[in-house]
XYZ file of C-alpha atoms in Angstrom:
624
model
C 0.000 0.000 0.000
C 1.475 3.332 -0.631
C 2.168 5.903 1.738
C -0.221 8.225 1.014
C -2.986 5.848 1.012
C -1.998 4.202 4.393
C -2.052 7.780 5.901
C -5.741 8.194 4.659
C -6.785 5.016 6.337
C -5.407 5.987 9.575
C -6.719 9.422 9.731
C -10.262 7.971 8.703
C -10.023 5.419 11.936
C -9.161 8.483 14.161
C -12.147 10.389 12.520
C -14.334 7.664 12.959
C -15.438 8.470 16.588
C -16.310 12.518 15.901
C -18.188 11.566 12.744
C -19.893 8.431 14.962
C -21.171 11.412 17.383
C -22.053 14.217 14.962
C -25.643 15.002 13.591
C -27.066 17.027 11.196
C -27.739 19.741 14.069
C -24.860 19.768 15.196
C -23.129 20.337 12.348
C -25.421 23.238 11.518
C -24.667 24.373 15.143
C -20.941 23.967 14.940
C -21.364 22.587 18.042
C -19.655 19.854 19.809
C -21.427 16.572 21.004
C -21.791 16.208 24.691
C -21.191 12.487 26.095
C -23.617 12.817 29.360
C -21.741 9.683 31.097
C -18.738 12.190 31.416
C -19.143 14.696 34.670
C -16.853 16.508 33.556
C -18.233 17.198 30.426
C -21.382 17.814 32.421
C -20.247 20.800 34.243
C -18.990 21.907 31.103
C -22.448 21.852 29.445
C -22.265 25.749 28.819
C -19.406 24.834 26.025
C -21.602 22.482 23.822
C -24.608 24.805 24.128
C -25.547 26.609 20.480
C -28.133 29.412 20.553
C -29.834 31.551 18.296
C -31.936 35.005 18.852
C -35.023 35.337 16.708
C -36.335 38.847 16.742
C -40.114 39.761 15.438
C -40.419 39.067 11.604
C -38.190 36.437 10.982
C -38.993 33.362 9.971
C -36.857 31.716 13.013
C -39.540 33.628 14.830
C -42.275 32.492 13.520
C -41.376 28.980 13.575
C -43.157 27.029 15.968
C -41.149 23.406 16.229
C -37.494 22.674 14.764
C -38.409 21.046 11.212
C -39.233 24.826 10.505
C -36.168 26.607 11.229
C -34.500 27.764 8.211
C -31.699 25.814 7.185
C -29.172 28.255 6.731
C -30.045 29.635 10.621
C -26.881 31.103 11.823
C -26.257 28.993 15.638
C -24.348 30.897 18.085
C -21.900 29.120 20.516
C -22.338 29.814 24.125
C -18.670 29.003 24.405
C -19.181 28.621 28.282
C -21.466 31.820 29.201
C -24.387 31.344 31.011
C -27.229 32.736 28.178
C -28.647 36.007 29.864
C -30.806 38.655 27.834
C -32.588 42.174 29.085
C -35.571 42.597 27.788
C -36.463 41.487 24.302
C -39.433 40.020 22.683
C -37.076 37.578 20.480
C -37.594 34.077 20.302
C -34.697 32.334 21.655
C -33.384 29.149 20.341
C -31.298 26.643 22.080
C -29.168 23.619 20.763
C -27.506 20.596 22.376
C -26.080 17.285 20.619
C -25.961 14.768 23.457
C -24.396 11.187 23.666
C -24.650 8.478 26.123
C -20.832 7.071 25.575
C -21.391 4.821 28.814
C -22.060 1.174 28.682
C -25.271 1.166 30.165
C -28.466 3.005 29.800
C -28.787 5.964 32.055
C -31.084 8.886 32.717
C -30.748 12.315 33.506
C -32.166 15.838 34.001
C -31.869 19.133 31.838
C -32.123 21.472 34.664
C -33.184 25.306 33.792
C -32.517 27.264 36.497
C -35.430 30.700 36.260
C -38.756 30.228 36.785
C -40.301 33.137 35.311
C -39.934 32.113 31.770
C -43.478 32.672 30.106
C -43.047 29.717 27.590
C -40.303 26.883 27.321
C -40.759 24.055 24.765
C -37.556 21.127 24.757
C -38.012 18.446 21.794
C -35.392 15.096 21.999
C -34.950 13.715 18.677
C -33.674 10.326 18.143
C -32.511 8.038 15.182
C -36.604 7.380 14.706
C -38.231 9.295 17.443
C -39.230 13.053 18.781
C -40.594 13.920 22.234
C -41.962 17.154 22.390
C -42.594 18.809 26.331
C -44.405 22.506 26.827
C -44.249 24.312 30.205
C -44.012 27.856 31.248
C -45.474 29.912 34.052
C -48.279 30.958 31.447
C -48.867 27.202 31.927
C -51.097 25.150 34.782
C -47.766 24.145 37.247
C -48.947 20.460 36.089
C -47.981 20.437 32.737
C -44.028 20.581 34.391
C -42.599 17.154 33.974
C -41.604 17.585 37.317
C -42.928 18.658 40.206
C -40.191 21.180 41.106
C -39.938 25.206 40.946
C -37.401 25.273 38.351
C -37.769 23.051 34.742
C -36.428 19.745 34.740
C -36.515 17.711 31.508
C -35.770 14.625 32.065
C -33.544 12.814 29.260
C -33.182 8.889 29.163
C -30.499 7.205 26.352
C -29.546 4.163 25.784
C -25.771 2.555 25.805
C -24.083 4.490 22.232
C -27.295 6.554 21.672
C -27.345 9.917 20.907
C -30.066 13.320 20.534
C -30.388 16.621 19.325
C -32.271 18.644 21.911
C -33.875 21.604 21.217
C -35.616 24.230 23.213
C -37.648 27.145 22.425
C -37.742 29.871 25.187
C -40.032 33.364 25.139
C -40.791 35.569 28.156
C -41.955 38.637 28.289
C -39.448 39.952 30.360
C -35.987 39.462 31.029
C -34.266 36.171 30.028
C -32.027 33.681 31.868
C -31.533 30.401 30.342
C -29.074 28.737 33.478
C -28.826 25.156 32.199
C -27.125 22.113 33.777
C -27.378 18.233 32.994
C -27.427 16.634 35.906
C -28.003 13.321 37.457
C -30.848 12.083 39.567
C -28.555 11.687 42.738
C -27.185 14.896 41.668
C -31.121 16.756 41.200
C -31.751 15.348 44.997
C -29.016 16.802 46.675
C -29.062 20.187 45.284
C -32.877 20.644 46.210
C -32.233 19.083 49.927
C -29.722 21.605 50.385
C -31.547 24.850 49.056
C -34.711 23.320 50.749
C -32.749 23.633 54.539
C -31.044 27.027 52.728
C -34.929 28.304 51.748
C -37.195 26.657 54.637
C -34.122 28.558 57.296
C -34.874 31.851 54.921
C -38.148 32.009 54.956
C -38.954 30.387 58.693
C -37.119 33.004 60.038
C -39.020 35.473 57.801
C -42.169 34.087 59.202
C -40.808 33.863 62.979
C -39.743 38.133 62.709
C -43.131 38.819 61.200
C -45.243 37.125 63.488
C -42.830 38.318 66.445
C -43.414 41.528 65.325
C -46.610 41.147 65.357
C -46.996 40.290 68.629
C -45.229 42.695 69.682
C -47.973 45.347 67.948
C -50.914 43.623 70.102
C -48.364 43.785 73.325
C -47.162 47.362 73.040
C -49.149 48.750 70.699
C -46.277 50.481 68.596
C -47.035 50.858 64.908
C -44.450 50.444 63.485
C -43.696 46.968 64.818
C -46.906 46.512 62.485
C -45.234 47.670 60.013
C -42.209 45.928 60.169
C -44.162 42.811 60.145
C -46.314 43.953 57.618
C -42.693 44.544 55.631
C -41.308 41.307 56.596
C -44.576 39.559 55.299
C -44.358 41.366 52.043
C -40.585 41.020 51.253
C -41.403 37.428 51.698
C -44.323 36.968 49.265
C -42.243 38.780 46.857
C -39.481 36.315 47.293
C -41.326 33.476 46.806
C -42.853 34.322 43.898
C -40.044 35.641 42.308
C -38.234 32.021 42.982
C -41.118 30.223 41.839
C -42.689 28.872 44.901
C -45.662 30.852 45.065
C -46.288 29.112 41.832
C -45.663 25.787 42.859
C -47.587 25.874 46.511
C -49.742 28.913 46.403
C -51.883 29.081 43.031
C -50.169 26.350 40.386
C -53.357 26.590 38.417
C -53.321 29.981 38.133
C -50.749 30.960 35.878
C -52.375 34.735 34.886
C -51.867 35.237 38.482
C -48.612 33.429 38.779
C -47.136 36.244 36.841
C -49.075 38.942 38.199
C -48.456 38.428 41.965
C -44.626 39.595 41.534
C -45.206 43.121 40.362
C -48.777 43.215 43.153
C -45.733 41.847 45.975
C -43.335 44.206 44.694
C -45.188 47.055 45.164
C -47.037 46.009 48.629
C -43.328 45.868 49.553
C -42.281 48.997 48.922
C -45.449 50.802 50.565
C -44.070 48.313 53.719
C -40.948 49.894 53.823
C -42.085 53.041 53.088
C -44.328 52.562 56.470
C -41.919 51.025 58.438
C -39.669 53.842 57.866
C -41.817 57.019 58.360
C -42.742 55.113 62.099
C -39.039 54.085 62.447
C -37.407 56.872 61.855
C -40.186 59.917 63.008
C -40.609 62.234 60.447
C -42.561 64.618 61.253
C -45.234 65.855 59.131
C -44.775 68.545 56.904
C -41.186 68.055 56.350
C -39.677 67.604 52.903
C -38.465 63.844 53.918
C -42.376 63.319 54.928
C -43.633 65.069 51.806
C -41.569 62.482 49.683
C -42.517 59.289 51.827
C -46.083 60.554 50.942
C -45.365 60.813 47.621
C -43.918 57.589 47.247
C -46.747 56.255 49.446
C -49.290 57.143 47.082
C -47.020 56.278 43.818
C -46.885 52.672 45.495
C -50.871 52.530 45.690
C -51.518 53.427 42.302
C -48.657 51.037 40.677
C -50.630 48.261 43.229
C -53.298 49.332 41.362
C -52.043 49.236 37.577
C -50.567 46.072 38.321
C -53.700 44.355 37.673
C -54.021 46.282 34.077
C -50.763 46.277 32.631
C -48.808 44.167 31.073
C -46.135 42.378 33.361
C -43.043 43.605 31.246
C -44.393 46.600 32.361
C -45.732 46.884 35.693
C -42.275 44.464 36.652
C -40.155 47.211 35.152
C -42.450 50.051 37.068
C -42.341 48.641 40.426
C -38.360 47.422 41.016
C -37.864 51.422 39.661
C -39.955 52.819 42.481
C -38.945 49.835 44.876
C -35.159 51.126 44.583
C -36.472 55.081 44.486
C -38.162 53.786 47.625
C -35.080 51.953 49.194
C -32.631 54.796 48.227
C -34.978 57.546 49.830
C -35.157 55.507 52.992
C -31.239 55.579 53.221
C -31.047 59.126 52.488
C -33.595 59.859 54.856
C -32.059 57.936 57.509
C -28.855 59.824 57.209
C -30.145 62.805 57.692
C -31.752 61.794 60.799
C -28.606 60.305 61.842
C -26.989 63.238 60.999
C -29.918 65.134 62.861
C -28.776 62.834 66.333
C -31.525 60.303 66.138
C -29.355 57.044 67.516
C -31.103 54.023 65.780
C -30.702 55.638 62.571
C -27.246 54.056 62.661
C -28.544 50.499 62.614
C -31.265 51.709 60.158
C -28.871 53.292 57.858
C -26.409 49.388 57.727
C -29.626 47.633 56.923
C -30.882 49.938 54.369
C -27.271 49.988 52.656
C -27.201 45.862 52.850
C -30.070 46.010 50.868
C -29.890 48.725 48.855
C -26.446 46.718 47.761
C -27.906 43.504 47.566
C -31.837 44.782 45.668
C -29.996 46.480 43.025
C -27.575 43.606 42.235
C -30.386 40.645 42.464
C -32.383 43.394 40.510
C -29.776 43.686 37.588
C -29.990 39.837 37.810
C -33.399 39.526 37.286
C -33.656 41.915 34.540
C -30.522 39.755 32.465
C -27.726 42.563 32.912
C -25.657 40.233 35.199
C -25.314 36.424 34.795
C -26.104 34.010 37.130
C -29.402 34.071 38.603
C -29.365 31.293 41.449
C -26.354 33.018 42.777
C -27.902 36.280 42.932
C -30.913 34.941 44.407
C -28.959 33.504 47.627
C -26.968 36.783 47.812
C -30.112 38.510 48.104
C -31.617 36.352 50.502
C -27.813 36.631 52.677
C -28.602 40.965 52.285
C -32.371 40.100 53.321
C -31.733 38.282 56.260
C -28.659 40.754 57.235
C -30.983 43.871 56.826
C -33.742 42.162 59.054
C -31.218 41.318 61.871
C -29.721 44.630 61.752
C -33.533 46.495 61.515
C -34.708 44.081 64.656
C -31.422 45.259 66.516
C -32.516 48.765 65.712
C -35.783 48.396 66.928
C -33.965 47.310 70.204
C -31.677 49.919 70.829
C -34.244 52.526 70.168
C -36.883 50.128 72.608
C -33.562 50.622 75.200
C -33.282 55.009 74.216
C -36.945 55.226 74.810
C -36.702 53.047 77.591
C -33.401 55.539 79.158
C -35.511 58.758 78.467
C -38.412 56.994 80.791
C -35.957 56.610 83.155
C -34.365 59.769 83.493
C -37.658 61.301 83.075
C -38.541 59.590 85.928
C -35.565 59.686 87.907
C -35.942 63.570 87.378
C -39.570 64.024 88.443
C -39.053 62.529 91.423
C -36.154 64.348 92.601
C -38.526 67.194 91.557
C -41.564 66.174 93.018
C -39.392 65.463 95.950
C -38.288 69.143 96.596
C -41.578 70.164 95.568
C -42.914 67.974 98.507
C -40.549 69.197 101.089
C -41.345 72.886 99.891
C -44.975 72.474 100.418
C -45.092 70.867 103.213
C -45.387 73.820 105.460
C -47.616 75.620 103.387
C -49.966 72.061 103.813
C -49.740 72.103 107.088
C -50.388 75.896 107.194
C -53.376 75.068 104.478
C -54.891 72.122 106.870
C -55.141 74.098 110.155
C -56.881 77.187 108.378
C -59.400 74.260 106.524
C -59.833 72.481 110.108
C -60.887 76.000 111.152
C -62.939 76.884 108.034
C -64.329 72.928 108.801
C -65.222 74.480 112.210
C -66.510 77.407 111.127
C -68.782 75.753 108.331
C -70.112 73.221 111.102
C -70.893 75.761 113.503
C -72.750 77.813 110.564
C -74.551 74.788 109.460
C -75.913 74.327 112.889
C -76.396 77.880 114.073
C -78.503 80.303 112.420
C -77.145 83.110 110.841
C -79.777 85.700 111.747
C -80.193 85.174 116.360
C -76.923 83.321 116.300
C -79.064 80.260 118.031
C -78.368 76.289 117.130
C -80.901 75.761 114.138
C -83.594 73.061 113.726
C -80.333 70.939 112.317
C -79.053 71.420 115.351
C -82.198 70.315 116.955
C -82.766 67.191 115.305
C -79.163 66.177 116.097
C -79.133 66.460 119.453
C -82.757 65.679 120.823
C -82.244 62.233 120.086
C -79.437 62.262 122.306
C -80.799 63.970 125.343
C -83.671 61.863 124.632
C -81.510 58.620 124.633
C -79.431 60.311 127.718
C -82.584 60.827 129.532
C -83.762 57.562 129.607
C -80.408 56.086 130.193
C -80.117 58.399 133.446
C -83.179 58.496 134.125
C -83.600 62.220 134.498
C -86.174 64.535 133.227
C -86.028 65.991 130.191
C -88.579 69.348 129.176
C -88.736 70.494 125.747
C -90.599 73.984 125.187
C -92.071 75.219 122.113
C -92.143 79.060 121.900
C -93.508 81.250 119.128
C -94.003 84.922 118.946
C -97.734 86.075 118.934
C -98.993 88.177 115.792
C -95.818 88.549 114.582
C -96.801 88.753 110.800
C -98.622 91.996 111.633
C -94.898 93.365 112.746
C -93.426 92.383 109.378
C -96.880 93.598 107.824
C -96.880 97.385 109.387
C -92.596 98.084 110.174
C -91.149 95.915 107.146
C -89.113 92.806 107.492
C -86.340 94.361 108.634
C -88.226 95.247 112.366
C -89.311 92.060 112.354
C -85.165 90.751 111.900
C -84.918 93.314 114.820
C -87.112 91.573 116.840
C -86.328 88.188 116.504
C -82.923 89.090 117.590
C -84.277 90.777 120.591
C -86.140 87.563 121.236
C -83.599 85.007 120.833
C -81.504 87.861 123.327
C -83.933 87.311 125.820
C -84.055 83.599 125.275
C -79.943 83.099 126.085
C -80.771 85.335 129.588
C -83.036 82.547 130.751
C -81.180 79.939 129.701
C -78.579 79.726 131.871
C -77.449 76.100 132.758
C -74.733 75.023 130.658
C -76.234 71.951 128.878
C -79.576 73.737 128.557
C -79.957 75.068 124.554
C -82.027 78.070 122.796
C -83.019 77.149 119.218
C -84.740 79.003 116.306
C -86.277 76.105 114.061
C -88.453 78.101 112.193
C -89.173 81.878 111.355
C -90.807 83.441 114.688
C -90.628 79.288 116.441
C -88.248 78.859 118.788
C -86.876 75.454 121.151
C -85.943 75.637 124.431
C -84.482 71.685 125.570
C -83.674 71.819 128.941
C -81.944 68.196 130.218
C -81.875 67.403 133.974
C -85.330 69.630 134.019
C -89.101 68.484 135.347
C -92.343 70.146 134.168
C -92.648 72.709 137.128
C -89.120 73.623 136.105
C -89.469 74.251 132.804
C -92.967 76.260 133.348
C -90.796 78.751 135.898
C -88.171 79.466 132.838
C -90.942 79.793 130.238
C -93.227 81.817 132.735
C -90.190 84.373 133.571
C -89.337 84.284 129.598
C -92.537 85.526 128.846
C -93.077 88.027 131.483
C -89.262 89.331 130.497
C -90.270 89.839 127.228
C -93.260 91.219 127.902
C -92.504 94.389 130.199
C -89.340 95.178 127.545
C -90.253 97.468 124.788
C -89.052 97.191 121.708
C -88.613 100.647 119.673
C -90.601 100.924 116.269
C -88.867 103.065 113.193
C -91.716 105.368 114.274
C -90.902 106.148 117.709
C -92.899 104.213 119.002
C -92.651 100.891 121.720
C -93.640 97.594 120.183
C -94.451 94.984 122.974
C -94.177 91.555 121.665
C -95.764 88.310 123.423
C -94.984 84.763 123.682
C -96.742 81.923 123.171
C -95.078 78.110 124.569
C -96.233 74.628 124.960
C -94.003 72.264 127.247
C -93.591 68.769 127.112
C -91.599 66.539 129.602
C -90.084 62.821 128.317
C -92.019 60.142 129.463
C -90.670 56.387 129.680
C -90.644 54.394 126.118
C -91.749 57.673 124.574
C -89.150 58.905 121.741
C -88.363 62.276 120.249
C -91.245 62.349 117.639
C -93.474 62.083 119.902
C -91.998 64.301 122.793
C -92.263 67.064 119.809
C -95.705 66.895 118.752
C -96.876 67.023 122.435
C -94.817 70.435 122.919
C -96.488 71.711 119.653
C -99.874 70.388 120.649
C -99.564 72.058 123.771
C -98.146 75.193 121.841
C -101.140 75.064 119.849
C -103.660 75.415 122.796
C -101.745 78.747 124.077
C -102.432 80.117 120.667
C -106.016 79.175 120.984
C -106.191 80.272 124.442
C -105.375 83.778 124.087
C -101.664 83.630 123.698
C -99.136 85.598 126.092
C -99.261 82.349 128.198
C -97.701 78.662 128.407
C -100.050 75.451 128.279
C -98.157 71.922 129.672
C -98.764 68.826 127.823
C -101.969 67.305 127.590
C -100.388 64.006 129.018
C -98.491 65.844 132.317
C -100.829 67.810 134.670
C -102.870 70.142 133.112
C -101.173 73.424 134.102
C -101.396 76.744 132.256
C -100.060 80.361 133.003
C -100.591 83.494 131.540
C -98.044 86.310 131.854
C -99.071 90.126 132.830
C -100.411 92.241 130.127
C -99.108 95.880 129.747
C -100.709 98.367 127.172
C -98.600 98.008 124.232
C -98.938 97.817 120.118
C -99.084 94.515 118.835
């Protein structure tokens, strides 16, 4: 054989193997075959991926399964970058030859790693055979293969087989396209570990909100109500956005799937915005309030338009006005830190943790930086940093308000103290004159103001007593009744004020006759007077009333005309009899008071029940 032709043979043998793994795809692609038994190759995949963007109007675009791509379709090699697009409405296409080079049949997963793709459509074509899946959150969350948050595709071949596998991807936002090929062993242990990473996440999520919470009903604080209001909020938005609020919370709801991200996002921001106008205490009118209210309302009517626009919109609306929101906060709380307000410090870290860490997962999610899954566990490390770091700031300004309490305290006792000590004399000085204007007051509510006698008060308080005393003792006890005869013709011809003259004059009269120390004068009525006379028998008290009467009786009285007014008494006695009580002691006096009137007055008439005695004083010509 010559030496040109042996060197032909051998380089055919050595081609053998490449041709033995290449399709027509892949030689469309110009990309390289993968052999899935290699793991090494595996976490390579990114090298043998081929891709191609289809924008509006092209025929790639319009092509709704492989078989209809143009032929001449230029494929674009990945060449180890993960595929990651802003926002475009192309179609993209994705390529990958795959071989099973093993020596038995094995089975594995095409993992894409985002969630939030609208529509994603994988065909496996064999020597004879095409399977065609379609999924997509614009999808019921059962038409997934499998029952996971992210896609998983899985791909079986047999010993030497080999595929072409094709995916179609739209979204109307951004769009990630993380892909892997990994193993069932390999699938397992990855979702055990970000299931303890996530359940950690959000459990503690769940145990700040409801702590907070608590905390609201205990103390009544708002903005611990806020805070877990935030914390709730922030954690919707999460899920969603890593596709668990799909998978758990409405998977046959897709409309709403999509939808809930934006309505999160902006429930979110209005949280913080809360959170922070409490936190912090702006006060109204300010220009830092003024913008929090602006913001406020902004938030409410993106919540609102969320439900009518599209999501490429209302997504692109609401992270805006979620970092405006997030970037004012910070601002704000450096001026108030600047201003001396303490837990501003703490409020100012977390803030900057997550303005950092929002604006990075946010460049993420909108395809300007690669590597979503990455992102997404760096935002939930600034998450969980700016919730510690808010919760310690809600203690230290819980321990300032606490301090102030204190030292308000502290200081009004010292004052009220030396406010105590000062007034003490003027207390003491303030208590006698009050025990002496409590004296006075007693002795005006039982003396009358006009004759300076104990009034009919008086009377009823202490009759019982003699009356009690009396029977005790077992001495006598008189009570006369004494009232001035036609006195109403006095007050009728001088005036009222001759008749005030008069009763004096009486009632002066009265305290000359009664002399003993425990006997008592009283005016109970207008012209009525009391005379109670303890330790006294009848005959006794008919001597007093008889010299009373004949006292007042030869005393004139002068009129405002000149003239001498004689005035008369009239009196009825009674004496205490056994078993007998003050009531009826009384009415006996005034019965017996009542007969002097009708007997001619100027005279005294005992008790019906004692002896019958009567005695009339001596008349002198006078003007009654």
């Amino acid at each position: 054989m010559p030496r040109s032709a042996r060197l032909i043979a051998l380089f055919s043998l050595w081609l053998l193997p490449a041709l033995a793994l290449a399709d027509s795809g892949s030689a469309q692609s110009g990309c390289a075959t993968l052999d899935a038994s290699n793991p090494n190759a595996r976490a390579a995949l990114m090298q043998y991926i081929c891709y191609h963007s289809a924008p509006p109007g092209t025929p790639s675009h319009d092509a709704s399964e492989p078989g209809q791509l143009p032929a001449d379709m230029d494929w674009t090699p990945a060449n180890g970058r993960d595929l990651v697009f802003s926002h475009t409405r192309s179609i993209y296409w994705v390529h990958l030859h795959i071989a099973n080079l093993g020596s038995e049949r094995a089975a594995w997963y095409l993992k894409l790693g985002y969630p939030l793709l609208d529509e994603v459509t994988l065909w496996q074509e064999g020597d004879d055979t095409t399977e065609r899946l379609v999924t997509g959150d614009q999808r019921p969350f059962s038409d997934r293969p499998v029952d996971y948050r992210h896609f998983l595709f899985p791909v079986t071949l047999d010993a030497g087989e080999t595929r072409s596998l094709t995916l179609r991807v739209h979204s109307n936002g951004a769009l990630n396209v993380p892909l892997s090929l990994e193993t069932a062993e390999e699938v397992i242990a990855d979702s055990n570990h970000l299931t303890l990473t996530h359940g950690l996440f959000y459990g503690a999520l769940l145990v700040f909100a409801v702590f907070n919470l608590l905390l609201f009903f205990s103390a009544g604080t708002t903005y611990y109500f806020y805070n877990a209001f935030y914390l709730a909020a922030l954690g919707l938005f999460l899920f969603a956005m890593g596709g668990f609020a799909n998978q758990y919370f409405w998977p046959d709801s897709p409309g709403f799937a999509n939808m809930s991200i934006p309505l999160s996002l902006a429930l979110c921001a209005l949280a913080m915005l809360m959170f922070g106008r409490s936190f912090l205490e702006v006060e109204r009118g300010t220009v830092s309030a003024k913008i929090l209210s602006g913001e406020a309302w902004l938030c409410i009517g993106l919540l609102v338009l969320s439900v009518v626009l599209p999501y490429n919109k209302s997504i692109l609306l609401n992270t805006t006005l979620a970092l405006a929101v997030i970037a004012s906060l910070f601002v704000i709380a450096a001026v108030r830190w600047r201003q001396g307000y303490q837990p501003a410090t703490w409020y100012l870290l977390a803030w900057l943790i997550m303005l950092v860490g929002g604006l990075i997962y946010a460049m993420a999610a909108f395809g300007y930086l690669t590597d979503f899954l990455a992102r997404e566990a760096m935002m939930q490390v600034a998450v969980g940093g700016q919730v510690i770091l808010l919760n310690y700031a809600m203690v230290q300004r819980w321990r300032l308000l606490n301090q102030k309490l204190l030292d308000v305290e502290h200081n009004a006792r010292t004052e009220l103290e030396f406010k105590v000590h000062e007034r003490t004399a003027q207390l003491r000085n303030t208590m006698r004159e009050l025990e002496k204007a409590n004296r006075k007051l007693s002795s005006l509510s039982l003396n009358d103001a006009l004759t300076g006698l104990h009034n009919r008060r008086y009377l009823d308080n202490i009759l019982p007593e003699l009356c009690g005393e009396a029977r005790r003792s077992g001495q006598p006890l008189a009570l006369a009744l004494v009232d001035a005869d036609h006195f109403k013709s006095i007050n009728d011809t001088w005036g009222h004020g001759f008749g005030d003259t008069c009763l004096q004059f009486i009632a002066e009269v009265l305290t000359r006759h009664v002399k003993r120390p425990r006997d008592v004068a009283i005016r109970f009525g207008g012209e009525e007077f009391a005379l109670l006379l303890p330790g006294t028998d009848a005959a006794g008290a008919l001597k007093v009333c008889i010299a009373l009467l004949e006292d007042l009786a030869e005393t004139p009285i002068p009129a405002p005309d000149g003239s001498d007014v004689r005035i008369t008494l009239s009196a009825g006695i009674a004496t205490l009899e056994s078993g007998e009580d003050q009531g009826h002691l009384f009415d006996r006096a005034d019965q017996a008071l009542y007969r002097a009137k009708h007997a001619g007055r100027n005279r005294v008439m005992m008790s019906g029940t004692d002896q019958e005695q009567s005695a009339q004083a001596p008349r002198h010509s006078s003007t009654n």
